[in-house]
mmCIF file with all atom_site columns, C-alpha atoms and ligand atoms in Angstrom:
data_model
loop_
_atom_site.group_PDB
_atom_site.id
_atom_site.type_symbol
_atom_site.label_atom_id
_atom_site.label_alt_id
_atom_site.label_comp_id
_atom_site.label_asym_id
_atom_site.label_entity_id
_atom_site.label_seq_id
_atom_site.pdbx_PDB_ins_code
_atom_site.Cartn_x
_atom_site.Cartn_y
_atom_site.Cartn_z
_atom_site.occupancy
_atom_site.B_iso_or_equiv
_atom_site.pdbx_formal_charge
_atom_site.auth_seq_id
_atom_site.auth_comp_id
_atom_site.auth_asym_id
_atom_site.auth_atom_id
_atom_site.pdbx_PDB_model_num
ATOM   1   C  CA  . MET A 1 1   ? -0.002  -0.016  0.003  1.00 53.00 ? 1   MET A CA  1
ATOM   2   C  CA  . ALA A 1 2   ? 1.287   3.435   -0.909 1.00 55.00 ? 2   ALA A CA  1
ATOM   3   C  CA  . GLY A 1 3   ? 1.053   6.553   1.206  1.00 60.00 ? 3   GLY A CA  1
ATOM   4   C  CA  . GLU A 1 4   ? 2.732   8.282   4.077  1.00 63.00 ? 4   GLU A CA  1
ATOM   5   C  CA  . PRO A 1 5   ? 3.804   6.163   7.050  1.00 65.00 ? 5   PRO A CA  1
ATOM   6   C  CA  . GLU A 1 6   ? 1.599   6.823   10.001 1.00 71.00 ? 6   GLU A CA  1
ATOM   7   C  CA  . THR A 1 7   ? 3.193   8.966   12.651 1.00 83.00 ? 7   THR A CA  1
ATOM   8   C  CA  . GLU A 1 8   ? 2.823   7.387   16.085 1.00 88.00 ? 8   GLU A CA  1
ATOM   9   C  CA  . THR A 1 9   ? 1.495   9.402   19.007 1.00 96.00 ? 9   THR A CA  1
ATOM   10  C  CA  . GLU A 1 10  ? 4.174   10.210  21.564 1.00 98.00 ? 10  GLU A CA  1
ATOM   11  C  CA  . TYR A 1 11  ? 3.580   10.077  25.298 1.00 98.00 ? 11  TYR A CA  1
ATOM   12  C  CA  . GLY A 1 12  ? 5.456   12.321  27.713 1.00 98.00 ? 12  GLY A CA  1
ATOM   13  C  CA  . ALA A 1 13  ? 6.189   12.312  31.470 1.00 98.00 ? 13  ALA A CA  1
ATOM   14  C  CA  . GLU A 1 14  ? 2.717   13.636  32.234 1.00 98.00 ? 14  GLU A CA  1
ATOM   15  C  CA  . PHE A 1 15  ? 1.077   10.618  30.638 1.00 98.00 ? 15  PHE A CA  1
ATOM   16  C  CA  . PHE A 1 16  ? 3.254   8.255   32.643 1.00 98.00 ? 16  PHE A CA  1
ATOM   17  C  CA  . ARG A 1 17  ? 2.441   10.047  35.865 1.00 98.00 ? 17  ARG A CA  1
ATOM   18  C  CA  . ALA A 1 18  ? -1.271  9.839   35.007 1.00 98.00 ? 18  ALA A CA  1
ATOM   19  C  CA  . TRP A 1 19  ? -0.795  6.075   34.392 1.00 98.00 ? 19  TRP A CA  1
ATOM   20  C  CA  . LEU A 1 20  ? 0.719   5.439   37.805 1.00 98.00 ? 20  LEU A CA  1
ATOM   21  C  CA  . THR A 1 21  ? -1.828  7.686   39.519 1.00 97.00 ? 21  THR A CA  1
ATOM   22  C  CA  . ALA A 1 22  ? -4.620  5.684   37.855 1.00 98.00 ? 22  ALA A CA  1
ATOM   23  C  CA  . ALA A 1 23  ? -2.870  2.456   38.915 1.00 98.00 ? 23  ALA A CA  1
ATOM   24  C  CA  . ALA A 1 24  ? -2.744  3.737   42.503 1.00 98.00 ? 24  ALA A CA  1
ATOM   25  C  CA  . VAL A 1 25  ? -6.507  4.470   42.394 1.00 98.00 ? 25  VAL A CA  1
ATOM   26  C  CA  . ALA A 1 26  ? -7.244  0.982   40.991 1.00 98.00 ? 26  ALA A CA  1
ATOM   27  C  CA  . VAL A 1 27  ? -5.044  -0.754  43.526 1.00 98.00 ? 27  VAL A CA  1
ATOM   28  C  CA  . ASP A 1 28  ? -6.735  1.190   46.343 1.00 98.00 ? 28  ASP A CA  1
ATOM   29  C  CA  . ARG A 1 29  ? -10.206 0.282   44.999 1.00 98.00 ? 29  ARG A CA  1
ATOM   30  C  CA  . GLU A 1 30  ? -9.310  -3.386  44.532 1.00 98.00 ? 30  GLU A CA  1
ATOM   31  C  CA  . ALA A 1 31  ? -7.089  -3.883  47.570 1.00 98.00 ? 31  ALA A CA  1
ATOM   32  C  CA  . ASP A 1 32  ? -9.585  -6.071  49.402 1.00 98.00 ? 32  ASP A CA  1
ATOM   33  C  CA  . ARG A 1 33  ? -10.053 -8.312  46.408 1.00 98.00 ? 33  ARG A CA  1
ATOM   34  C  CA  . LEU A 1 34  ? -6.291  -8.678  45.970 1.00 98.00 ? 34  LEU A CA  1
ATOM   35  C  CA  . THR A 1 35  ? -5.889  -9.547  49.629 1.00 97.00 ? 35  THR A CA  1
ATOM   36  C  CA  . GLU A 1 36  ? -8.736  -12.057 49.371 1.00 98.00 ? 36  GLU A CA  1
ATOM   37  C  CA  . LEU A 1 37  ? -7.032  -13.784 46.447 1.00 98.00 ? 37  LEU A CA  1
ATOM   38  C  CA  . ASP A 1 38  ? -3.761  -13.807 48.414 1.00 98.00 ? 38  ASP A CA  1
ATOM   39  C  CA  . SER A 1 39  ? -5.533  -15.259 51.473 1.00 97.00 ? 39  SER A CA  1
ATOM   40  C  CA  . ALA A 1 40  ? -6.511  -18.320 49.362 1.00 98.00 ? 40  ALA A CA  1
ATOM   41  C  CA  . ILE A 1 41  ? -3.004  -19.187 48.137 1.00 98.00 ? 41  ILE A CA  1
ATOM   42  C  CA  . GLY A 1 42  ? -0.649  -16.845 50.023 1.00 96.00 ? 42  GLY A CA  1
ATOM   43  C  CA  . ASP A 1 43  ? -0.471  -14.821 53.214 1.00 97.00 ? 43  ASP A CA  1
ATOM   44  C  CA  . ALA A 1 44  ? -3.273  -12.270 52.657 1.00 97.00 ? 44  ALA A CA  1
ATOM   45  C  CA  . ASP A 1 45  ? -1.082  -9.219  52.256 1.00 97.00 ? 45  ASP A CA  1
ATOM   46  C  CA  . HIS A 1 46  ? -1.022  -8.508  48.522 1.00 98.00 ? 46  HIS A CA  1
ATOM   47  C  CA  . GLY A 1 47  ? -3.670  -5.780  48.558 1.00 98.00 ? 47  GLY A CA  1
ATOM   48  C  CA  . ALA A 1 48  ? -2.107  -4.019  51.564 1.00 97.00 ? 48  ALA A CA  1
ATOM   49  C  CA  . ASN A 1 49  ? 1.398   -4.365  50.089 1.00 97.00 ? 49  ASN A CA  1
ATOM   50  C  CA  . LEU A 1 50  ? 0.456   -2.724  46.781 1.00 98.00 ? 50  LEU A CA  1
ATOM   51  C  CA  . LYS A 1 51  ? -1.798  -0.145  48.370 1.00 97.00 ? 51  LYS A CA  1
ATOM   52  C  CA  . ARG A 1 52  ? 1.104   1.051   50.496 1.00 97.00 ? 52  ARG A CA  1
ATOM   53  C  CA  . GLY A 1 53  ? 3.513   0.903   47.582 1.00 98.00 ? 53  GLY A CA  1
ATOM   54  C  CA  . PHE A 1 54  ? 1.393   2.763   45.046 1.00 98.00 ? 54  PHE A CA  1
ATOM   55  C  CA  . ALA A 1 55  ? 0.323   5.367   47.573 1.00 97.00 ? 55  ALA A CA  1
ATOM   56  C  CA  . ALA A 1 56  ? 4.043   6.095   48.130 1.00 97.00 ? 56  ALA A CA  1
ATOM   57  C  CA  . VAL A 1 57  ? 4.607   6.167   44.355 1.00 98.00 ? 57  VAL A CA  1
ATOM   58  C  CA  . GLY A 1 58  ? 1.790   8.685   43.915 1.00 96.00 ? 58  GLY A CA  1
ATOM   59  C  CA  . ALA A 1 59  ? 3.110   10.922  46.700 1.00 96.00 ? 59  ALA A CA  1
ATOM   60  C  CA  . THR A 1 60  ? 6.673   10.883  45.327 1.00 96.00 ? 60  THR A CA  1
ATOM   61  C  CA  . LEU A 1 61  ? 5.624   11.679  41.773 1.00 97.00 ? 61  LEU A CA  1
ATOM   62  C  CA  . GLU A 1 62  ? 3.497   14.547  43.033 1.00 95.00 ? 62  GLU A CA  1
ATOM   63  C  CA  . LYS A 1 63  ? 6.250   15.997  45.188 1.00 95.00 ? 63  LYS A CA  1
ATOM   64  C  CA  . GLU A 1 64  ? 9.034   15.838  42.648 1.00 90.00 ? 64  GLU A CA  1
ATOM   65  C  CA  . PRO A 1 65  ? 7.606   15.197  39.160 1.00 95.00 ? 65  PRO A CA  1
ATOM   66  C  CA  . PRO A 1 66  ? 10.352  13.611  37.022 1.00 97.00 ? 66  PRO A CA  1
ATOM   67  C  CA  . ALA A 1 67  ? 10.821  15.213  33.612 1.00 97.00 ? 67  ALA A CA  1
ATOM   68  C  CA  . THR A 1 68  ? 10.913  12.145  31.325 1.00 98.00 ? 68  THR A CA  1
ATOM   69  C  CA  . PRO A 1 69  ? 8.894   8.922   30.969 1.00 98.00 ? 69  PRO A CA  1
ATOM   70  C  CA  . GLY A 1 70  ? 11.971  6.876   31.848 1.00 98.00 ? 70  GLY A CA  1
ATOM   71  C  CA  . ALA A 1 71  ? 12.554  8.863   35.032 1.00 98.00 ? 71  ALA A CA  1
ATOM   72  C  CA  . VAL A 1 72  ? 8.892   8.542   36.083 1.00 98.00 ? 72  VAL A CA  1
ATOM   73  C  CA  . LEU A 1 73  ? 9.018   4.752   35.824 1.00 98.00 ? 73  LEU A CA  1
ATOM   74  C  CA  . ALA A 1 74  ? 12.471  4.454   37.444 1.00 98.00 ? 74  ALA A CA  1
ATOM   75  C  CA  . THR A 1 75  ? 11.412  6.678   40.374 1.00 98.00 ? 75  THR A CA  1
ATOM   76  C  CA  . ALA A 1 76  ? 8.213   4.689   40.816 1.00 98.00 ? 76  ALA A CA  1
ATOM   77  C  CA  . GLY A 1 77  ? 10.103  1.379   40.659 1.00 98.00 ? 77  GLY A CA  1
ATOM   78  C  CA  . ARG A 1 78  ? 12.578  2.474   43.318 1.00 98.00 ? 78  ARG A CA  1
ATOM   79  C  CA  . GLN A 1 79  ? 9.715   3.614   45.515 1.00 97.00 ? 79  GLN A CA  1
ATOM   80  C  CA  . LEU A 1 80  ? 7.977   0.204   45.234 1.00 98.00 ? 80  LEU A CA  1
ATOM   81  C  CA  . ILE A 1 81  ? 11.189  -1.620  46.059 1.00 97.00 ? 81  ILE A CA  1
ATOM   82  C  CA  . SER A 1 82  ? 11.721  0.471   49.190 1.00 96.00 ? 82  SER A CA  1
ATOM   83  C  CA  . THR A 1 83  ? 8.140   0.468   50.469 1.00 96.00 ? 83  THR A CA  1
ATOM   84  C  CA  . VAL A 1 84  ? 6.746   -2.983  49.677 1.00 95.00 ? 84  VAL A CA  1
ATOM   85  C  CA  . GLY A 1 85  ? 7.910   -5.761  51.918 1.00 84.00 ? 85  GLY A CA  1
ATOM   86  C  CA  . GLY A 1 86  ? 6.466   -8.756  50.038 1.00 89.00 ? 86  GLY A CA  1
ATOM   87  C  CA  . ALA A 1 87  ? 7.882   -10.472 46.972 1.00 95.00 ? 87  ALA A CA  1
ATOM   88  C  CA  . SER A 1 88  ? 5.744   -8.294  44.727 1.00 97.00 ? 88  SER A CA  1
ATOM   89  C  CA  . GLY A 1 89  ? 7.546   -5.051  45.719 1.00 97.00 ? 89  GLY A CA  1
ATOM   90  C  CA  . PRO A 1 90  ? 10.970  -5.944  44.296 1.00 98.00 ? 90  PRO A CA  1
ATOM   91  C  CA  . LEU A 1 91  ? 9.268   -7.673  41.307 1.00 98.00 ? 91  LEU A CA  1
ATOM   92  C  CA  . PHE A 1 92  ? 6.946   -4.776  40.324 1.00 98.00 ? 92  PHE A CA  1
ATOM   93  C  CA  . GLY A 1 93  ? 9.725   -2.370  41.246 1.00 98.00 ? 93  GLY A CA  1
ATOM   94  C  CA  . THR A 1 94  ? 12.114  -4.122  38.922 1.00 98.00 ? 94  THR A CA  1
ATOM   95  C  CA  . LEU A 1 95  ? 9.476   -4.143  36.176 1.00 98.00 ? 95  LEU A CA  1
ATOM   96  C  CA  . LEU A 1 96  ? 9.090   -0.375  36.310 1.00 98.00 ? 96  LEU A CA  1
ATOM   97  C  CA  . ARG A 1 97  ? 12.781  0.413   36.843 1.00 98.00 ? 97  ARG A CA  1
ATOM   98  C  CA  . ARG A 1 98  ? 13.981  -1.762  34.007 1.00 98.00 ? 98  ARG A CA  1
ATOM   99  C  CA  . THR A 1 99  ? 11.185  -0.480  31.717 1.00 98.00 ? 99  THR A CA  1
ATOM   100 C  CA  . GLY A 1 100 ? 12.156  3.081   32.621 1.00 98.00 ? 100 GLY A CA  1
ATOM   101 C  CA  . LYS A 1 101 ? 15.836  2.376   32.018 1.00 98.00 ? 101 LYS A CA  1
ATOM   102 C  CA  . ALA A 1 102 ? 14.993  1.013   28.560 1.00 98.00 ? 102 ALA A CA  1
ATOM   103 C  CA  . LEU A 1 103 ? 13.144  4.228   27.712 1.00 98.00 ? 103 LEU A CA  1
ATOM   104 C  CA  . GLY A 1 104 ? 16.337  6.200   28.402 1.00 98.00 ? 104 GLY A CA  1
ATOM   105 C  CA  . GLU A 1 105 ? 16.117  9.972   28.550 1.00 98.00 ? 105 GLU A CA  1
ATOM   106 C  CA  . ALA A 1 106 ? 13.642  10.539  25.720 1.00 98.00 ? 106 ALA A CA  1
ATOM   107 C  CA  . PRO A 1 107 ? 11.188  13.346  26.537 1.00 98.00 ? 107 PRO A CA  1
ATOM   108 C  CA  . ALA A 1 108 ? 8.341   11.406  24.938 1.00 98.00 ? 108 ALA A CA  1
ATOM   109 C  CA  . VAL A 1 109 ? 7.950   7.849   23.608 1.00 98.00 ? 109 VAL A CA  1
ATOM   110 C  CA  . SER A 1 110 ? 5.634   5.965   21.274 1.00 98.00 ? 110 SER A CA  1
ATOM   111 C  CA  . ARG A 1 111 ? 3.487   2.987   22.207 1.00 98.00 ? 111 ARG A CA  1
ATOM   112 C  CA  . THR A 1 112 ? 5.749   0.765   20.142 1.00 98.00 ? 112 THR A CA  1
ATOM   113 C  CA  . THR A 1 113 ? 8.799   1.983   22.047 1.00 98.00 ? 113 THR A CA  1
ATOM   114 C  CA  . LEU A 1 114 ? 6.972   1.444   25.331 1.00 98.00 ? 114 LEU A CA  1
ATOM   115 C  CA  . ALA A 1 115 ? 6.058   -2.116  24.261 1.00 98.00 ? 115 ALA A CA  1
ATOM   116 C  CA  . GLU A 1 116 ? 9.728   -2.879  23.614 1.00 98.00 ? 116 GLU A CA  1
ATOM   117 C  CA  . ALA A 1 117 ? 10.810  -1.335  26.951 1.00 98.00 ? 117 ALA A CA  1
ATOM   118 C  CA  . LEU A 1 118 ? 8.042   -3.242  28.811 1.00 99.00 ? 118 LEU A CA  1
ATOM   119 C  CA  . THR A 1 119 ? 9.276   -6.456  27.248 1.00 98.00 ? 119 THR A CA  1
ATOM   120 C  CA  . ALA A 1 120 ? 12.707  -5.715  28.678 1.00 98.00 ? 120 ALA A CA  1
ATOM   121 C  CA  . GLY A 1 121 ? 11.087  -4.980  32.073 1.00 98.00 ? 121 GLY A CA  1
ATOM   122 C  CA  . VAL A 1 122 ? 9.218   -8.263  31.994 1.00 98.00 ? 122 VAL A CA  1
ATOM   123 C  CA  . ALA A 1 123 ? 12.418  -10.102 31.154 1.00 98.00 ? 123 ALA A CA  1
ATOM   124 C  CA  . ALA A 1 124 ? 14.035  -8.545  34.227 1.00 98.00 ? 124 ALA A CA  1
ATOM   125 C  CA  . VAL A 1 125 ? 11.169  -9.777  36.405 1.00 98.00 ? 125 VAL A CA  1
ATOM   126 C  CA  . ALA A 1 126 ? 11.615  -13.276 35.026 1.00 98.00 ? 126 ALA A CA  1
ATOM   127 C  CA  . GLN A 1 127 ? 15.322  -13.101 35.703 1.00 98.00 ? 127 GLN A CA  1
ATOM   128 C  CA  . LEU A 1 128 ? 14.896  -11.828 39.262 1.00 98.00 ? 128 LEU A CA  1
ATOM   129 C  CA  . GLY A 1 129 ? 12.117  -14.264 40.248 1.00 98.00 ? 129 GLY A CA  1
ATOM   130 C  CA  . GLY A 1 130 ? 13.208  -17.208 38.150 1.00 98.00 ? 130 GLY A CA  1
ATOM   131 C  CA  . ALA A 1 131 ? 9.606   -17.802 36.958 1.00 98.00 ? 131 ALA A CA  1
ATOM   132 C  CA  . GLN A 1 132 ? 8.354   -18.606 33.503 1.00 98.00 ? 132 GLN A CA  1
ATOM   133 C  CA  . VAL A 1 133 ? 4.972   -18.139 31.853 1.00 98.00 ? 133 VAL A CA  1
ATOM   134 C  CA  . GLY A 1 134 ? 2.675   -20.846 33.194 1.00 98.00 ? 134 GLY A CA  1
ATOM   135 C  CA  . ASP A 1 135 ? 4.100   -20.833 36.711 1.00 98.00 ? 135 ASP A CA  1
ATOM   136 C  CA  . LYS A 1 136 ? 1.041   -18.962 38.028 1.00 98.00 ? 136 LYS A CA  1
ATOM   137 C  CA  . THR A 1 137 ? 2.669   -15.617 38.719 1.00 98.00 ? 137 THR A CA  1
ATOM   138 C  CA  . MET A 1 138 ? 2.460   -11.996 37.580 1.00 98.00 ? 138 MET A CA  1
ATOM   139 C  CA  . LEU A 1 139 ? 4.462   -13.029 34.522 1.00 98.00 ? 139 LEU A CA  1
ATOM   140 C  CA  . ASP A 1 140 ? 1.429   -14.871 33.161 1.00 98.00 ? 140 ASP A CA  1
ATOM   141 C  CA  . ALA A 1 141 ? -0.334  -11.505 32.753 1.00 98.00 ? 141 ALA A CA  1
ATOM   142 C  CA  . LEU A 1 142 ? 2.665   -9.260  32.026 1.00 98.00 ? 142 LEU A CA  1
ATOM   143 C  CA  . THR A 1 143 ? 4.247   -11.314 29.263 1.00 98.00 ? 143 THR A CA  1
ATOM   144 C  CA  . PRO A 1 144 ? 1.190   -11.444 26.937 1.00 98.00 ? 144 PRO A CA  1
ATOM   145 C  CA  . ALA A 1 145 ? 0.367   -7.826  27.805 1.00 98.00 ? 145 ALA A CA  1
ATOM   146 C  CA  . ALA A 1 146 ? 3.791   -6.572  26.706 1.00 98.00 ? 146 ALA A CA  1
ATOM   147 C  CA  . GLU A 1 147 ? 3.469   -8.576  23.504 1.00 98.00 ? 147 GLU A CA  1
ATOM   148 C  CA  . ALA A 1 148 ? -0.077  -7.257  22.815 1.00 98.00 ? 148 ALA A CA  1
ATOM   149 C  CA  . LEU A 1 149 ? 0.980   -3.667  23.516 1.00 98.00 ? 149 LEU A CA  1
ATOM   150 C  CA  . ARG A 1 150 ? 2.719   -3.830  20.114 1.00 98.00 ? 150 ARG A CA  1
ATOM   151 C  CA  . THR A 1 151 ? -0.821  -3.919  18.670 1.00 98.00 ? 151 THR A CA  1
ATOM   152 C  CA  . SER A 1 152 ? -2.696  -1.457  20.902 1.00 98.00 ? 152 SER A CA  1
ATOM   153 C  CA  . PHE A 1 153 ? -3.325  -0.346  24.498 1.00 98.00 ? 153 PHE A CA  1
ATOM   154 C  CA  . ALA A 1 154 ? -6.722  -2.019  24.405 1.00 98.00 ? 154 ALA A CA  1
ATOM   155 C  CA  . ALA A 1 155 ? -5.189  -5.321  23.257 1.00 98.00 ? 155 ALA A CA  1
ATOM   156 C  CA  . ALA A 1 156 ? -2.686  -5.200  26.092 1.00 98.00 ? 156 ALA A CA  1
ATOM   157 C  CA  . ARG A 1 157 ? -5.472  -4.720  28.567 1.00 98.00 ? 157 ARG A CA  1
ATOM   158 C  CA  . GLU A 1 158 ? -7.519  -7.604  27.102 1.00 98.00 ? 158 GLU A CA  1
ATOM   159 C  CA  . ALA A 1 159 ? -4.494  -9.868  27.089 1.00 98.00 ? 159 ALA A CA  1
ATOM   160 C  CA  . ALA A 1 160 ? -3.612  -9.046  30.721 1.00 98.00 ? 160 ALA A CA  1
ATOM   161 C  CA  . GLU A 1 161 ? -7.184  -9.548  31.950 1.00 98.00 ? 161 GLU A CA  1
ATOM   162 C  CA  . ALA A 1 162 ? -7.743  -12.794 30.061 1.00 98.00 ? 162 ALA A CA  1
ATOM   163 C  CA  . SER A 1 163 ? -4.358  -14.166 31.166 1.00 98.00 ? 163 SER A CA  1
ATOM   164 C  CA  . ALA A 1 164 ? -4.985  -13.265 34.820 1.00 98.00 ? 164 ALA A CA  1
ATOM   165 C  CA  . LEU A 1 165 ? -8.193  -15.319 34.611 1.00 98.00 ? 165 LEU A CA  1
ATOM   166 C  CA  . SER A 1 166 ? -6.329  -18.156 32.933 1.00 98.00 ? 166 SER A CA  1
ATOM   167 C  CA  . THR A 1 167 ? -4.096  -18.589 36.036 1.00 98.00 ? 167 THR A CA  1
ATOM   168 C  CA  . VAL A 1 168 ? -7.041  -20.172 37.930 1.00 98.00 ? 168 VAL A CA  1
ATOM   169 C  CA  . PRO A 1 169 ? -6.427  -23.814 36.922 1.00 98.00 ? 169 PRO A CA  1
ATOM   170 C  CA  . LEU A 1 170 ? -2.620  -23.573 37.013 1.00 98.00 ? 170 LEU A CA  1
ATOM   171 C  CA  . LEU A 1 171 ? -0.297  -25.148 39.515 1.00 98.00 ? 171 LEU A CA  1
ATOM   172 C  CA  . ALA A 1 172 ? 1.825   -22.515 41.306 1.00 98.00 ? 172 ALA A CA  1
ATOM   173 C  CA  . ARG A 1 173 ? 5.535   -23.133 40.818 1.00 98.00 ? 173 ARG A CA  1
ATOM   174 C  CA  . LYS A 1 174 ? 6.997   -19.945 42.339 1.00 98.00 ? 174 LYS A CA  1
ATOM   175 C  CA  . GLY A 1 175 ? 6.414   -17.802 45.392 1.00 96.00 ? 175 GLY A CA  1
ATOM   176 C  CA  . ARG A 1 176 ? 4.324   -18.665 48.482 1.00 97.00 ? 176 ARG A CA  1
ATOM   177 C  CA  . ALA A 1 177 ? 1.523   -20.227 46.494 1.00 97.00 ? 177 ALA A CA  1
ATOM   178 C  CA  . SER A 1 178 ? 3.950   -22.948 45.321 1.00 97.00 ? 178 SER A CA  1
ATOM   179 C  CA  . TYR A 1 179 ? 4.072   -24.238 48.967 1.00 97.00 ? 179 TYR A CA  1
ATOM   180 C  CA  . LEU A 1 180 ? 0.473   -25.397 48.470 1.00 97.00 ? 180 LEU A CA  1
ATOM   181 C  CA  . GLY A 1 181 ? 1.306   -27.650 45.587 1.00 97.00 ? 181 GLY A CA  1
ATOM   182 C  CA  . GLU A 1 182 ? -1.852  -29.075 43.938 1.00 97.00 ? 182 GLU A CA  1
ATOM   183 C  CA  . ARG A 1 183 ? -4.032  -27.049 46.341 1.00 97.00 ? 183 ARG A CA  1
ATOM   184 C  CA  . SER A 1 184 ? -2.955  -23.906 44.524 1.00 97.00 ? 184 SER A CA  1
ATOM   185 C  CA  . ARG A 1 185 ? -5.116  -24.944 41.564 1.00 98.00 ? 185 ARG A CA  1
ATOM   186 C  CA  . GLY A 1 186 ? -8.580  -23.363 41.363 1.00 98.00 ? 186 GLY A CA  1
ATOM   187 C  CA  . HIS A 1 187 ? -7.497  -19.925 42.557 1.00 98.00 ? 187 HIS A CA  1
ATOM   188 C  CA  . GLN A 1 188 ? -6.601  -16.826 40.570 1.00 98.00 ? 188 GLN A CA  1
ATOM   189 C  CA  . ASP A 1 189 ? -3.032  -15.554 41.116 1.00 98.00 ? 189 ASP A CA  1
ATOM   190 C  CA  . PRO A 1 190 ? -3.018  -12.256 43.049 1.00 98.00 ? 190 PRO A CA  1
ATOM   191 C  CA  . GLY A 1 191 ? 0.058   -10.842 41.258 1.00 98.00 ? 191 GLY A CA  1
ATOM   192 C  CA  . ALA A 1 192 ? -1.354  -11.640 37.814 1.00 98.00 ? 192 ALA A CA  1
ATOM   193 C  CA  . THR A 1 193 ? -4.568  -9.898  38.913 1.00 98.00 ? 193 THR A CA  1
ATOM   194 C  CA  . SER A 1 194 ? -2.781  -6.771  40.071 1.00 98.00 ? 194 SER A CA  1
ATOM   195 C  CA  . SER A 1 195 ? -0.672  -6.805  36.919 1.00 98.00 ? 195 SER A CA  1
ATOM   196 C  CA  . ALA A 1 196 ? -3.916  -6.706  34.925 1.00 98.00 ? 196 ALA A CA  1
ATOM   197 C  CA  . LEU A 1 197 ? -5.000  -3.678  37.014 1.00 98.00 ? 197 LEU A CA  1
ATOM   198 C  CA  . LEU A 1 198 ? -1.700  -1.943  36.128 1.00 98.00 ? 198 LEU A CA  1
ATOM   199 C  CA  . ILE A 1 199 ? -2.163  -2.596  32.401 1.00 98.00 ? 199 ILE A CA  1
ATOM   200 C  CA  . ALA A 1 200 ? -5.833  -1.661  32.542 1.00 98.00 ? 200 ALA A CA  1
ATOM   201 C  CA  . ALA A 1 201 ? -4.823  1.681   34.070 1.00 98.00 ? 201 ALA A CA  1
ATOM   202 C  CA  . LEU A 1 202 ? -2.425  2.203   31.192 1.00 98.00 ? 202 LEU A CA  1
ATOM   203 C  CA  . ALA A 1 203 ? -5.189  1.541   28.622 1.00 98.00 ? 203 ALA A CA  1
ATOM   204 C  CA  . GLU A 1 204 ? -7.544  3.789   30.577 1.00 98.00 ? 204 GLU A CA  1
ATOM   205 C  CA  . VAL A 1 205 ? -5.239  6.846   30.477 1.00 98.00 ? 205 VAL A CA  1
ATOM   206 C  CA  . ALA A 1 206 ? -4.406  6.212   26.834 1.00 98.00 ? 206 ALA A CA  1
ATOM   207 C  CA  . ALA A 1 207 ? -8.122  6.105   25.819 1.00 95.00 ? 207 ALA A CA  1
HETATM 208 P  P1  . ADP B 2 .   ? 4.403   -12.302 49.181 1.00 61.09 ? 1   ADP B P1  1
HETATM 209 O  O1  . ADP B 2 .   ? 4.234   -13.555 48.336 1.00 61.09 ? 1   ADP B O1  1
HETATM 210 O  O2  . ADP B 2 .   ? 5.798   -12.083 49.634 1.00 61.09 ? 1   ADP B O2  1
HETATM 211 O  O3  . ADP B 2 .   ? 3.417   -12.203 50.270 1.00 61.09 ? 1   ADP B O3  1
HETATM 212 P  P2  . ADP B 2 .   ? 2.726   -10.548 47.634 1.00 61.09 ? 1   ADP B P2  1
HETATM 213 O  O4  . ADP B 2 .   ? 1.596   -11.240 48.290 1.00 61.09 ? 1   ADP B O4  1
HETATM 214 O  O5  . ADP B 2 .   ? 2.699   -9.073  47.633 1.00 61.09 ? 1   ADP B O5  1
HETATM 215 O  O6  . ADP B 2 .   ? 4.130   -11.084 48.184 1.00 61.09 ? 1   ADP B O6  1
HETATM 216 O  O7  . ADP B 2 .   ? 2.749   -10.978 46.089 1.00 61.09 ? 1   ADP B O7  1
HETATM 217 C  C1  . ADP B 2 .   ? 2.428   -12.280 45.680 1.00 61.09 ? 1   ADP B C1  1
HETATM 218 C  C2  . ADP B 2 .   ? 2.509   -12.385 44.159 1.00 61.09 ? 1   ADP B C2  1
HETATM 219 O  O8  . ADP B 2 .   ? 3.851   -12.169 43.729 1.00 61.09 ? 1   ADP B O8  1
HETATM 220 C  C3  . ADP B 2 .   ? 2.076   -13.693 43.588 1.00 61.09 ? 1   ADP B C3  1
HETATM 221 O  O9  . ADP B 2 .   ? 0.683   -13.716 43.384 1.00 61.09 ? 1   ADP B O9  1
HETATM 222 C  C4  . ADP B 2 .   ? 2.836   -13.780 42.281 1.00 61.09 ? 1   ADP B C4  1
HETATM 223 O  O10 . ADP B 2 .   ? 2.111   -13.216 41.193 1.00 61.09 ? 1   ADP B O10 1
HETATM 224 C  C5  . ADP B 2 .   ? 4.054   -12.917 42.555 1.00 61.09 ? 1   ADP B C5  1
HETATM 225 N  N1  . ADP B 2 .   ? 5.283   -13.673 42.684 1.00 61.09 ? 1   ADP B N1  1
HETATM 226 C  C6  . ADP B 2 .   ? 5.710   -14.336 43.759 1.00 61.09 ? 1   ADP B C6  1
HETATM 227 N  N2  . ADP B 2 .   ? 6.873   -14.934 43.510 1.00 61.09 ? 1   ADP B N2  1
HETATM 228 C  C7  . ADP B 2 .   ? 7.185   -14.646 42.191 1.00 61.09 ? 1   ADP B C7  1
HETATM 229 C  C8  . ADP B 2 .   ? 8.315   -14.987 41.352 1.00 61.09 ? 1   ADP B C8  1
HETATM 230 N  N3  . ADP B 2 .   ? 9.306   -15.718 41.769 1.00 61.09 ? 1   ADP B N3  1
HETATM 231 N  N4  . ADP B 2 .   ? 8.265   -14.493 40.072 1.00 61.09 ? 1   ADP B N4  1
HETATM 232 C  C9  . ADP B 2 .   ? 7.270   -13.729 39.644 1.00 61.09 ? 1   ADP B C9  1
HETATM 233 N  N5  . ADP B 2 .   ? 6.187   -13.402 40.424 1.00 61.09 ? 1   ADP B N5  1
HETATM 234 C  C10 . ADP B 2 .   ? 6.160   -13.848 41.698 1.00 61.09 ? 1   ADP B C10 1
HETATM 235 MG MG1 . MG  B 3 .   ? 1.391   -12.216 50.070 1.00 61.09 ? 2   MG  B MG1 1
#
């Protein structure tokens, strides 16, 4: 097909702050549900962990708004690592830090660039936690979401939400839920569920 190549929309620091603010609102709203999921196959702290972490992220970004998308994500990631005690703090923190690092110092980035950076962030989570897709962790939602983000924000959201649901029958192979063995089947993974909230917040601010 002939014609001009389509110019991709670029998203600046403000968009990324709006994303994490929307994520903080969603985590706050869904905290009880996340904790309920974690009470079935973990230690019932996932909602509280993320609520504390994302509230701290929101406060930091408001106090000292970073100037670039990369800096927004790196700052948020550091904040999650330092405020969340559970496994999910370092994992989500690494996701955001590594994604931010991959974005470099660009003042604005396209969705395609973000998709590539997020893929690097997801790879860092896999390396840190040693989990693979299918192990019933946050990676089950994040991996297909990063892939689908190459298509659209809405596709990323759909992929994350569908994949979070698809963790229900899986056997947990990493994290606390793995201690339950076969009894971990039949429950939705809390971290895959909160990952879907994070991606849904991204699609929401992009819409
Ligand atoms: P903790 O398990 O320390 O109480 P949280 O309850 O906050 O931490 O988070 C639990 C979630 O973290 C799980 O539902 C899972 O998605 C994720 N998780 C745990 N271990 C790993 C791992 N090794 N790799 C990827 N994700 C993991
Ligand atoms: Mg827990």
